[in-house]
Amino acid sequence: MQIGLTGFASLGLPGLMRLRAENALKPQSERTAVIMVWLPGGLSHVDSYDPKPDIGSEYRGPFKTISTKVPGTQFTELMPMQAKIADKFTVLRSMNQKAGGHPAGSMQMLSGDSDERDKPKPRLPDWMSVAHYLRSKNSKRSNPLPNYIGVNPPLEYNGPAYLGDAYAPFGVSDDPNRPNFQVPNIGLSDDAEMKRLSDRVALRKSLDKMERAFDREGELGALDEFESQAVTLLTNPQTRDAFDLSKEDTRTRDRYGRNRWGQQLLLARRLVESGVEIVTSSLSGPLCGRVSNWDDHAVNHHQFEALRFRMPNYDRAVSALIEDIYARGLSKRVLVVVTGEFGRTPKISFDRSTGAGDASAPAGTLQPGRDHWPRAFSNIWAGGNIQTGGIIGATDKRGEDVIERPCGPGDFLATIYHHLGIDSSKVTINDFNGRPTPIVDHGKPIPELIA
């Protein structure tokens, strides 16, 4: 978050000190919250939650299937920890959408944009920004933490669009697993720092007046709220505590995994427990392998070697988050959803390796991969006071198409909004041209995922 000073103009040092005293960290919110774990590039459904062990070698990967805690439900051997707690989440095997490219596929899932063409920027705001906007507009929060935080958030193909940057996430980009991990611009700790902030406020006064004279669109009202939140982050010393993973028990940190993904999801749990209502976390970077995402084309790397490299950390982190949500009494109000923009082709493709980096064979080696597949894929849901331990929908014998209970991006979004108390069938927001635009164009909450 860039700390702007427009809204600081009326606050001298006494005002800042008073704000610091008044904004002591409140008890955790009882309002509903969502943690979305994003898998950029798309997880292969047939190598994870929707295995097809009886299909031919052109389709079947090398992984065995294993039983889960739910009788009759099987995953691949890549996820033994999730298999043991499968009664604590629901697998949706019948998700599908229409866009085969990463930009358009991500926009379909995150904002409901039905355009199948890739675009450089989103036309519609993502659900996170919309929920942040609506909840900020319709209620007053006493919690000093931002209502929408991204812990290594998905940012490439989504954003607030016409809602404006005031509704973008407070982004945490540093690696929470680093020993000296810190989040800047939170919890000023001494009076000298407060005095420097007060001096900067004084310098900003004249510019503030000039800006408001040209505020023809009334946009500074939203910025005032945004910057007031920034002041609170700076002036409340207790905001630092929510981001301080050293306060967690060593065994808990170990359970999540002492790596970036594990500590990202532990921080996500810590934030919702502190009252943050919208948290996103993208599992990307070196833990994915050579290309730093889940885009497992054969030209990128040997897909099955990449999955063996990646999945133990994924399995550990996600299972720990789900277990923790239940163990800490958060399962009624906190919904956890894990998804990417699409799945991968059930039919294995082959290409020659570039020979670069981890999880890739020597240059010229023919190696397997799976390409983009929006026609059928899986995601998982936990918490949210939903009935768990089930399977929703089904794909055909090869995992190519949905044959039971098809669900699209609109259903995905409507379900999340419903958990947050937002009736997506009745809400519109004016776009750049002032036209009322529905936040979900087609789709309804998925009944099996409703509390």
GROMACS .gro file of C-alpha atoms in nm:
model
  451
    1MET     CA    1   0.000   0.000   0.000
    2GLN     CA    2   0.137   0.339  -0.093
    3ILE     CA    3   0.078   0.570   0.201
    4GLY     CA    4  -0.083   0.885   0.062
    5LEU     CA    5  -0.118   1.194   0.279
    6THR     CA    6  -0.424   1.364   0.132
    7GLY     CA    7  -0.644   1.253   0.419
    8PHE     CA    8  -0.385   1.344   0.683
    9ALA     CA    9  -0.421   1.719   0.636
   10SER     CA   10  -0.648   1.781   0.932
   11LEU     CA   11  -0.445   1.567   1.171
   12GLY     CA   12  -0.172   1.732   1.373
   13LEU     CA   13   0.044   1.539   1.618
   14PRO     CA   14  -0.220   1.549   1.896
   15GLY     CA   15  -0.477   1.411   1.653
   16LEU     CA   16  -0.246   1.132   1.547
   17MET     CA   17  -0.171   1.043   1.907
   18ARG     CA   18  -0.541   1.038   1.988
   19LEU     CA   19  -0.608   0.813   1.688
   20ARG     CA   20  -0.333   0.584   1.807
   21ALA     CA   21  -0.501   0.554   2.147
   22GLU     CA   22  -0.854   0.513   2.014
   23ASN     CA   23  -0.775   0.237   1.766
   24ALA     CA   24  -0.659  -0.037   1.999
   25LEU     CA   25  -0.696  -0.372   1.829
   26LYS     CA   26  -1.051  -0.497   1.879
   27PRO     CA   27  -1.146  -0.860   1.939
   28GLN     CA   28  -1.176  -1.068   1.625
   29SER     CA   29  -1.466  -0.994   1.396
   30GLU     CA   30  -1.770  -1.219   1.390
   31ARG     CA   31  -1.832  -1.124   1.028
   32THR     CA   32  -1.779  -1.383   0.760
   33ALA     CA   33  -1.448  -1.401   0.577
   34VAL     CA   34  -1.292  -1.578   0.278
   35ILE     CA   35  -0.943  -1.711   0.214
   36MET     CA   36  -0.884  -1.785  -0.152
   37VAL     CA   37  -0.575  -1.989  -0.237
   38TRP     CA   38  -0.495  -1.926  -0.604
   39LEU     CA   39  -0.304  -2.171  -0.825
   40PRO     CA   40  -0.195  -1.961  -1.125
   41GLY     CA   41  -0.174  -2.166  -1.441
   42GLY     CA   42  -0.412  -2.438  -1.331
   43LEU     CA   43  -0.369  -2.763  -1.139
   44SER     CA   44  -0.414  -3.088  -1.334
   45HIS     CA   45  -0.742  -3.227  -1.201
   46VAL     CA   46  -0.669  -3.580  -1.321
   47ASP     CA   47  -0.339  -3.580  -1.131
   48SER     CA   48  -0.499  -3.457  -0.809
   49TYR     CA   49  -0.867  -3.451  -0.708
   50ASP     CA   50  -1.028  -3.630  -1.004
   51PRO     CA   51  -0.802  -3.926  -1.092
   52LYS     CA   52  -0.891  -4.161  -1.375
   53PRO     CA   53  -0.689  -4.475  -1.299
   54ASP     CA   54  -0.859  -4.696  -1.557
   55ILE     CA   55  -0.796  -4.488  -1.868
   56GLY     CA   56  -0.527  -4.558  -2.126
   57SER     CA   57  -0.163  -4.458  -2.108
   58GLU     CA   58  -0.224  -4.162  -2.340
   59TYR     CA   59  -0.415  -4.002  -2.052
   60ARG     CA   60  -0.311  -4.168  -1.728
   61GLY     CA   61  -0.020  -4.018  -1.539
   62PRO     CA   62   0.226  -4.222  -1.331
   63PHE     CA   63   0.059  -4.156  -0.998
   64LYS     CA   64  -0.131  -4.417  -0.801
   65THR     CA   65  -0.466  -4.347  -0.643
   66ILE     CA   66  -0.517  -4.355  -0.267
   67SER     CA   67  -0.826  -4.381  -0.051
   68THR     CA   68  -0.935  -4.081   0.151
   69LYS     CA   69  -1.114  -4.047   0.482
   70VAL     CA   70  -1.439  -4.026   0.284
   71PRO     CA   71  -1.543  -4.378   0.175
   72GLY     CA   72  -1.549  -4.416  -0.201
   73THR     CA   73  -1.349  -4.100  -0.270
   74GLN     CA   74  -0.997  -4.124  -0.407
   75PHE     CA   75  -0.719  -3.874  -0.477
   76THR     CA   76  -0.378  -3.935  -0.626
   77GLU     CA   77  -0.087  -4.032  -0.406
   78LEU     CA   78   0.046  -3.676  -0.435
   79MET     CA   79  -0.188  -3.560  -0.156
   80PRO     CA   80  -0.174  -3.802   0.138
   81MET     CA   81  -0.226  -3.529   0.399
   82GLN     CA   82  -0.537  -3.393   0.230
   83ALA     CA   83  -0.665  -3.748   0.185
   84LYS     CA   84  -0.653  -3.793   0.562
   85ILE     CA   85  -0.874  -3.487   0.623
   86ALA     CA   86  -1.103  -3.520   0.318
   87ASP     CA   87  -1.402  -3.513   0.554
   88LYS     CA   88  -1.318  -3.148   0.627
   89PHE     CA   89  -1.364  -3.015   0.273
   90THR     CA   90  -1.576  -3.065  -0.036
   91VAL     CA   91  -1.437  -3.130  -0.383
   92LEU     CA   92  -1.616  -2.965  -0.674
   93ARG     CA   93  -1.522  -3.176  -0.977
   94SER     CA   94  -1.753  -3.012  -1.228
   95MET     CA   95  -1.615  -2.658  -1.263
   96ASN     CA   96  -1.581  -2.538  -1.621
   97GLN     CA   97  -1.542  -2.213  -1.811
   98LYS     CA   98  -1.501  -2.101  -2.171
   99ALA     CA   99  -1.162  -1.929  -2.196
  100GLY     CA  100  -0.846  -2.120  -2.278
  101GLY     CA  101  -0.594  -1.842  -2.215
  102HIS     CA  102  -0.452  -1.743  -1.878
  103PRO     CA  103  -0.575  -1.379  -1.889
  104ALA     CA  104  -0.930  -1.454  -2.002
  105GLY     CA  105  -0.955  -1.767  -1.788
  106SER     CA  106  -0.847  -1.579  -1.479
  107MET     CA  107  -1.087  -1.295  -1.555
  108GLN     CA  108  -1.373  -1.542  -1.596
  109MET     CA  109  -1.306  -1.700  -1.257
  110LEU     CA  110  -1.219  -1.386  -1.061
  111SER     CA  111  -1.450  -1.125  -1.212
  112GLY     CA  112  -1.709  -1.317  -1.414
  113ASP     CA  113  -1.603  -1.164  -1.746
  114SER     CA  114  -1.754  -1.393  -2.009
  115ASP     CA  115  -1.531  -1.265  -2.290
  116GLU     CA  116  -1.321  -1.558  -2.412
  117ARG     CA  117  -1.053  -1.332  -2.562
  118ASP     CA  118  -0.738  -1.247  -2.369
  119LYS     CA  119  -0.705  -0.881  -2.269
  120PRO     CA  120  -0.412  -0.695  -2.113
  121LYS     CA  121  -0.627  -0.546  -1.836
  122PRO     CA  122  -0.949  -0.658  -1.667
  123ARG     CA  123  -1.272  -0.496  -1.781
  124LEU     CA  124  -1.457  -0.585  -1.460
  125PRO     CA  125  -1.343  -0.566  -1.096
  126ASP     CA  126  -1.253  -0.895  -0.931
  127TRP     CA  127  -1.474  -1.038  -0.657
  128MET     CA  128  -1.224  -0.941  -0.388
  129SER     CA  129  -1.236  -0.571  -0.480
  130VAL     CA  130  -1.614  -0.582  -0.518
  131ALA     CA  131  -1.661  -0.742  -0.176
  132HIS     CA  132  -1.417  -0.493  -0.023
  133TYR     CA  133  -1.607  -0.204  -0.183
  134LEU     CA  134  -1.953  -0.326  -0.079
  135ARG     CA  135  -1.854  -0.409   0.276
  136SER     CA  136  -1.673  -0.078   0.316
  137LYS     CA  137  -1.971   0.108   0.175
  138ASN     CA  138  -2.240  -0.066   0.376
  139SER     CA  139  -2.082  -0.086   0.721
  140LYS     CA  140  -1.832   0.076   0.950
  141ARG     CA  141  -1.546  -0.139   1.072
  142SER     CA  142  -1.363  -0.076   1.394
  143ASN     CA  143  -1.079  -0.315   1.310
  144PRO     CA  144  -0.757  -0.125   1.232
  145LEU     CA  145  -0.639  -0.384   0.979
  146PRO     CA  146  -0.725  -0.353   0.609
  147ASN     CA  147  -1.034  -0.546   0.512
  148TYR     CA  148  -0.867  -0.695   0.202
  149ILE     CA  149  -0.512  -0.827   0.222
  150GLY     CA  150  -0.318  -1.016  -0.040
  151VAL     CA  151  -0.034  -1.238   0.082
  152ASN     CA  152   0.154  -1.272  -0.246
  153PRO     CA  153  -0.183  -1.201  -0.410
  154PRO     CA  154  -0.286  -1.277  -0.769
  155LEU     CA  155  -0.238  -0.946  -0.951
  156GLU     CA  156  -0.151  -1.025  -1.312
  157TYR     CA  157  -0.495  -1.069  -1.467
  158ASN     CA  158  -0.726  -0.908  -1.212
  159GLY     CA  159  -0.778  -0.589  -1.017
  160PRO     CA  160  -1.035  -0.331  -0.903
  161ALA     CA  161  -1.096  -0.193  -1.257
  162TYR     CA  162  -1.353   0.088  -1.239
  163LEU     CA  163  -1.375   0.071  -0.860
  164GLY     CA  164  -1.032   0.234  -0.842
  165ASP     CA  165  -0.711   0.158  -0.659
  166ALA     CA  166  -0.864   0.243  -0.321
  167TYR     CA  167  -1.018  -0.106  -0.334
  168ALA     CA  168  -0.704  -0.295  -0.435
  169PRO     CA  169  -0.549  -0.522  -0.174
  170PHE     CA  170  -0.302  -0.426   0.092
  171GLY     CA  171  -0.025  -0.636  -0.056
  172VAL     CA  172   0.229  -0.839   0.138
  173SER     CA  173   0.501  -0.927  -0.110
  174ASP     CA  174   0.784  -1.031   0.121
  175ASP     CA  175   0.842  -1.400   0.196
  176PRO     CA  176   0.684  -1.479   0.537
  177ASN     CA  177   0.932  -1.763   0.580
  178ARG     CA  178   1.232  -1.528   0.587
  179PRO     CA  179   1.378  -1.483   0.938
  180ASN     CA  180   1.364  -1.104   0.898
  181PHE     CA  181   1.021  -1.096   0.731
  182GLN     CA  182   0.842  -0.769   0.787
  183VAL     CA  183   0.553  -0.569   0.650
  184PRO     CA  184   0.632  -0.199   0.593
  185ASN     CA  185   0.406   0.090   0.693
  186ILE     CA  186   0.250  -0.067   1.000
  187GLY     CA  187   0.270   0.013   1.370
  188LEU     CA  188   0.493   0.320   1.419
  189SER     CA  189   0.659   0.248   1.748
  190ASP     CA  190   0.786   0.576   1.891
  191ASP     CA  191   0.701   0.942   1.925
  192ALA     CA  192   0.986   1.054   1.697
  193GLU     CA  193   0.831   0.861   1.409
  194MET     CA  194   0.492   1.012   1.491
  195LYS     CA  195   0.646   1.362   1.486
  196ARG     CA  196   0.798   1.304   1.141
  197LEU     CA  197   0.458   1.189   1.014
  198SER     CA  198   0.294   1.500   1.160
  199ASP     CA  199   0.548   1.723   0.982
  200ARG     CA  200   0.470   1.555   0.652
  201VAL     CA  201   0.100   1.616   0.712
  202ALA     CA  202   0.162   1.989   0.747
  203LEU     CA  203   0.347   2.001   0.415
  204ARG     CA  204   0.057   1.830   0.244
  205LYS     CA  205  -0.218   2.078   0.343
  206SER     CA  206  -0.196   2.320   0.051
  207LEU     CA  207  -0.170   2.041  -0.208
  208ASP     CA  208  -0.471   1.874  -0.051
  209LYS     CA  209  -0.684   2.186  -0.107
  210MET     CA  210  -0.572   2.208  -0.469
  211GLU     CA  211  -0.656   1.843  -0.536
  212ARG     CA  212  -1.004   1.877  -0.391
  213ALA     CA  213  -1.077   2.180  -0.609
  214PHE     CA  214  -1.035   1.953  -0.912
  215ASP     CA  215  -1.217   1.653  -0.767
  216ARG     CA  216  -1.500   1.661  -1.019
  217GLU     CA  217  -1.576   1.289  -0.992
  218GLY     CA  218  -1.585   1.276  -0.612
  219GLU     CA  219  -1.310   1.016  -0.611
  220LEU     CA  220  -1.134   1.156  -0.306
  221GLY     CA  221  -1.410   1.029  -0.078
  222ALA     CA  222  -1.291   0.676  -0.143
  223LEU     CA  223  -0.931   0.784  -0.103
  224ASP     CA  224  -1.013   0.944   0.230
  225GLU     CA  225  -1.129   0.606   0.359
  226PHE     CA  226  -0.827   0.435   0.207
  227GLU     CA  227  -0.586   0.683   0.365
  228SER     CA  228  -0.766   0.681   0.698
  229GLN     CA  229  -0.700   0.309   0.703
  230ALA     CA  230  -0.337   0.382   0.620
  231VAL     CA  231  -0.313   0.622   0.915
  232THR     CA  232  -0.456   0.357   1.143
  233LEU     CA  233  -0.200   0.106   1.023
  234LEU     CA  234   0.075   0.355   1.099
  235THR     CA  235  -0.052   0.478   1.433
  236ASN     CA  236  -0.175   0.158   1.593
  237PRO     CA  237   0.120  -0.036   1.733
  238GLN     CA  238  -0.089  -0.350   1.767
  239THR     CA  239  -0.145  -0.385   1.391
  240ARG     CA  240   0.205  -0.528   1.376
  241ASP     CA  241   0.097  -0.825   1.587
  242ALA     CA  242  -0.135  -0.971   1.322
  243PHE     CA  243   0.160  -1.007   1.082
  244ASP     CA  244   0.405  -1.136   1.343
  245LEU     CA  245   0.449  -1.509   1.279
  246SER     CA  246   0.699  -1.536   1.563
  247LYS     CA  247   0.398  -1.535   1.795
  248GLU     CA  248   0.289  -1.869   1.650
  249ASP     CA  249   0.384  -2.195   1.818
  250THR     CA  250   0.687  -2.361   1.658
  251ARG     CA  251   0.491  -2.680   1.596
  252THR     CA  252   0.221  -2.487   1.414
  253ARG     CA  253   0.475  -2.324   1.186
  254ASP     CA  254   0.631  -2.663   1.120
  255ARG     CA  255   0.291  -2.816   1.043
  256TYR     CA  256   0.227  -2.559   0.767
  257GLY     CA  257   0.577  -2.610   0.630
  258ARG     CA  258   0.884  -2.395   0.680
  259ASN     CA  259   0.866  -2.254   0.329
  260ARG     CA  260   0.699  -1.963   0.154
  261TRP     CA  261   0.370  -2.138   0.077
  262GLY     CA  262   0.326  -2.279   0.425
  263GLN     CA  263   0.397  -1.950   0.597
  264GLN     CA  264   0.178  -1.757   0.350
  265LEU     CA  265  -0.122  -1.969   0.444
  266LEU     CA  266  -0.040  -1.951   0.814
  267LEU     CA  267  -0.033  -1.573   0.783
  268ALA     CA  268  -0.368  -1.587   0.598
  269ARG     CA  269  -0.520  -1.777   0.890
  270ARG     CA  270  -0.368  -1.533   1.136
  271LEU     CA  271  -0.517  -1.238   0.945
  272VAL     CA  272  -0.874  -1.371   0.930
  273GLU     CA  273  -0.847  -1.455   1.299
  274SER     CA  274  -0.759  -1.089   1.355
  275GLY     CA  275  -1.071  -0.975   1.169
  276VAL     CA  276  -0.956  -0.935   0.807
  277GLU     CA  277  -1.243  -1.045   0.585
  278ILE     CA  278  -1.087  -1.102   0.243
  279VAL     CA  279  -0.747  -1.271   0.207
  280THR     CA  280  -0.592  -1.404  -0.112
  281SER     CA  281  -0.270  -1.598  -0.149
  282SER     CA  282  -0.111  -1.716  -0.471
  283LEU     CA  283   0.100  -2.032  -0.457
  284SER     CA  284   0.364  -1.948  -0.715
  285GLY     CA  285   0.736  -1.886  -0.742
  286PRO     CA  286   1.030  -2.126  -0.705
  287LEU     CA  287   0.828  -2.386  -0.515
  288CYS     CA  288   0.638  -2.450  -0.841
  289GLY     CA  289   0.949  -2.542  -1.036
  290ARG     CA  290   1.122  -2.382  -1.330
  291VAL     CA  291   0.839  -2.162  -1.462
  292SER     CA  292   0.719  -2.050  -1.115
  293ASN     CA  293   0.353  -2.138  -1.175
  294TRP     CA  294   0.123  -2.433  -1.250
  295ASP     CA  295   0.140  -2.399  -1.629
  296ASP     CA  296   0.262  -2.752  -1.694
  297HIS     CA  297   0.323  -2.758  -2.069
  298ALA     CA  298   0.581  -3.009  -2.181
  299VAL     CA  299   0.796  -2.730  -2.322
  300ASN     CA  300   0.809  -2.576  -1.974
  301HIS     CA  301   0.921  -2.887  -1.787
  302HIS     CA  302   0.858  -3.257  -1.733
  303GLN     CA  303   0.514  -3.222  -1.582
  304PHE     CA  304   0.518  -3.530  -1.364
  305GLU     CA  305   0.860  -3.451  -1.221
  306ALA     CA  306   0.739  -3.096  -1.156
  307LEU     CA  307   0.435  -3.228  -0.969
  308ARG     CA  308   0.649  -3.458  -0.755
  309PHE     CA  309   0.868  -3.158  -0.672
  310ARG     CA  310   0.578  -2.922  -0.596
  311MET     CA  311   0.298  -3.122  -0.441
  312PRO     CA  312   0.442  -3.214  -0.099
  313ASN     CA  313   0.459  -2.845  -0.004
  314TYR     CA  314   0.115  -2.781  -0.151
  315ASP     CA  315  -0.038  -3.078   0.027
  316ARG     CA  316   0.114  -2.983   0.361
  317ALA     CA  317   0.022  -2.614   0.347
  318VAL     CA  318  -0.338  -2.658   0.230
  319SER     CA  319  -0.416  -2.943   0.470
  320ALA     CA  320  -0.268  -2.744   0.760
  321LEU     CA  321  -0.480  -2.440   0.675
  322ILE     CA  322  -0.799  -2.646   0.658
  323GLU     CA  323  -0.725  -2.831   0.982
  324ASP     CA  324  -0.637  -2.505   1.155
  325ILE     CA  325  -0.960  -2.334   1.048
  326TYR     CA  326  -1.157  -2.608   1.224
  327ALA     CA  327  -0.927  -2.647   1.524
  328ARG     CA  328  -0.940  -2.276   1.606
  329GLY     CA  329  -1.317  -2.240   1.583
  330LEU     CA  330  -1.314  -2.041   1.259
  331SER     CA  331  -1.495  -2.291   1.037
  332LYS     CA  332  -1.838  -2.132   1.061
  333ARG     CA  333  -1.741  -1.784   0.950
  334VAL     CA  334  -1.428  -1.843   0.737
  335LEU     CA  335  -1.466  -2.002   0.393
  336VAL     CA  336  -1.154  -2.146   0.228
  337VAL     CA  337  -1.150  -2.204  -0.148
  338VAL     CA  338  -0.857  -2.341  -0.347
  339THR     CA  339  -0.864  -2.306  -0.725
  340GLY     CA  340  -0.687  -2.202  -1.042
  341GLU     CA  341  -0.828  -2.061  -1.365
  342PHE     CA  342  -0.865  -2.402  -1.534
  343GLY     CA  343  -0.737  -2.759  -1.537
  344ARG     CA  344  -0.493  -2.936  -1.767
  345THR     CA  345  -0.557  -3.153  -2.070
  346PRO     CA  346  -0.641  -3.510  -1.971
  347LYS     CA  347  -0.448  -3.629  -2.277
  348ILE     CA  348  -0.074  -3.606  -2.221
  349SER     CA  349   0.123  -3.399  -2.472
  350PHE     CA  350   0.493  -3.426  -2.552
  351ASP     CA  351   0.750  -3.164  -2.642
  352ARG     CA  352   1.124  -3.122  -2.629
  353SER     CA  353   1.284  -2.977  -2.318
  354THR     CA  354   1.464  -2.644  -2.329
  355GLY     CA  355   1.705  -2.784  -2.069
  356ALA     CA  356   1.676  -2.476  -1.850
  357GLY     CA  357   1.642  -2.475  -1.475
  358ASP     CA  358   1.483  -2.711  -1.223
  359ALA     CA  359   1.239  -2.992  -1.306
  360SER     CA  360   1.340  -3.002  -1.672
  361ALA     CA  361   1.529  -3.271  -1.864
  362PRO     CA  362   1.842  -3.198  -2.072
  363ALA     CA  363   1.785  -2.986  -2.383
  364GLY     CA  364   1.620  -3.180  -2.663
  365THR     CA  365   1.473  -3.452  -2.439
  366LEU     CA  366   1.115  -3.543  -2.526
  367GLN     CA  367   0.909  -3.495  -2.211
  368PRO     CA  368   0.540  -3.506  -2.107
  369GLY     CA  369   0.310  -3.220  -2.019
  370ARG     CA  370  -0.053  -3.117  -2.005
  371ASP     CA  371  -0.194  -2.805  -2.170
  372HIS     CA  372  -0.476  -2.562  -2.081
  373TRP     CA  373  -0.816  -2.722  -2.021
  374PRO     CA  374  -1.114  -2.504  -1.921
  375ARG     CA  375  -1.381  -2.762  -2.009
  376ALA     CA  376  -1.352  -2.945  -1.675
  377PHE     CA  377  -1.151  -2.897  -1.359
  378SER     CA  378  -1.169  -2.924  -0.980
  379ASN     CA  379  -1.152  -2.692  -0.683
  380ILE     CA  380  -1.198  -2.750  -0.311
  381TRP     CA  381  -1.404  -2.573  -0.045
  382ALA     CA  382  -1.375  -2.586   0.335
  383GLY     CA  383  -1.516  -2.403   0.636
  384GLY     CA  384  -1.795  -2.156   0.569
  385ASN     CA  385  -2.028  -2.365   0.787
  386ILE     CA  386  -2.089  -2.590   0.485
  387GLN     CA  387  -2.149  -2.963   0.489
  388THR     CA  388  -1.813  -3.115   0.400
  389GLY     CA  389  -1.679  -3.455   0.305
  390GLY     CA  390  -1.855  -3.481  -0.028
  391ILE     CA  391  -1.804  -3.464  -0.402
  392ILE     CA  392  -2.002  -3.227  -0.623
  393GLY     CA  393  -2.041  -3.314  -0.990
  394ALA     CA  394  -1.848  -3.551  -1.211
  395THR     CA  395  -1.649  -3.564  -1.531
  396ASP     CA  396  -1.649  -3.833  -1.800
  397LYS     CA  397  -1.423  -4.138  -1.794
  398ARG     CA  398  -1.126  -3.939  -1.923
  399GLY     CA  399  -1.186  -3.619  -1.729
  400GLU     CA  400  -1.246  -3.424  -2.048
  401ASP     CA  401  -1.600  -3.293  -1.996
  402VAL     CA  402  -1.847  -3.237  -1.715
  403ILE     CA  403  -2.129  -3.492  -1.716
  404GLU     CA  404  -2.295  -3.411  -1.383
  405ARG     CA  405  -2.378  -3.081  -1.203
  406PRO     CA  406  -2.187  -2.838  -1.427
  407CYS     CA  407  -2.079  -2.520  -1.246
  408GLY     CA  408  -1.941  -2.207  -1.410
  409PRO     CA  409  -1.759  -1.893  -1.299
  410GLY     CA  410  -2.086  -1.719  -1.215
  411ASP     CA  411  -2.179  -1.999  -0.976
  412PHE     CA  412  -1.830  -1.985  -0.824
  413LEU     CA  413  -1.857  -1.610  -0.764
  414ALA     CA  414  -2.219  -1.618  -0.644
  415THR     CA  415  -2.125  -1.880  -0.384
  416ILE     CA  416  -1.843  -1.667  -0.244
  417TYR     CA  417  -2.062  -1.356  -0.240
  418HIS     CA  418  -2.339  -1.548  -0.063
  419HIS     CA  419  -2.100  -1.646   0.214
  420LEU     CA  420  -2.007  -1.280   0.252
  421GLY     CA  421  -2.373  -1.181   0.283
  422ILE     CA  422  -2.396  -1.029  -0.066
  423ASP     CA  423  -2.692  -1.118  -0.288
  424SER     CA  424  -2.519  -1.115  -0.626
  425SER     CA  425  -2.851  -1.136  -0.812
  426LYS     CA  426  -2.951  -0.791  -0.689
  427VAL     CA  427  -2.627  -0.590  -0.683
  428THR     CA  428  -2.500  -0.368  -0.963
  429ILE     CA  429  -2.212  -0.121  -0.965
  430ASN     CA  430  -2.173   0.166  -1.209
  431ASP     CA  431  -1.887   0.118  -1.456
  432PHE     CA  432  -1.661   0.385  -1.608
  433ASN     CA  433  -1.950   0.508  -1.822
  434GLY     CA  434  -2.199   0.518  -1.537
  435ARG     CA  435  -2.384   0.208  -1.653
  436PRO     CA  436  -2.513  -0.028  -1.382
  437THR     CA  437  -2.318  -0.352  -1.417
  438PRO     CA  438  -2.418  -0.671  -1.232
  439ILE     CA  439  -2.145  -0.823  -1.017
  440VAL     CA  440  -2.256  -1.167  -1.143
  441ASP     CA  441  -2.414  -1.181  -1.487
  442HIS     CA  442  -2.506  -1.551  -1.495
  443GLY     CA  443  -2.485  -1.783  -1.199
  444LYS     CA  444  -2.632  -1.880  -0.865
  445PRO     CA  445  -2.485  -1.997  -0.536
  446ILE     CA  446  -2.403  -2.369  -0.544
  447PRO     CA  447  -2.655  -2.525  -0.301
  448GLU     CA  448  -2.415  -2.787  -0.163
  449LEU     CA  449  -2.172  -2.508  -0.069
  450ILE     CA  450  -2.424  -2.298   0.120
  451ALA     CA  451  -2.425  -2.302   0.500
   0.00000   0.00000   0.00000
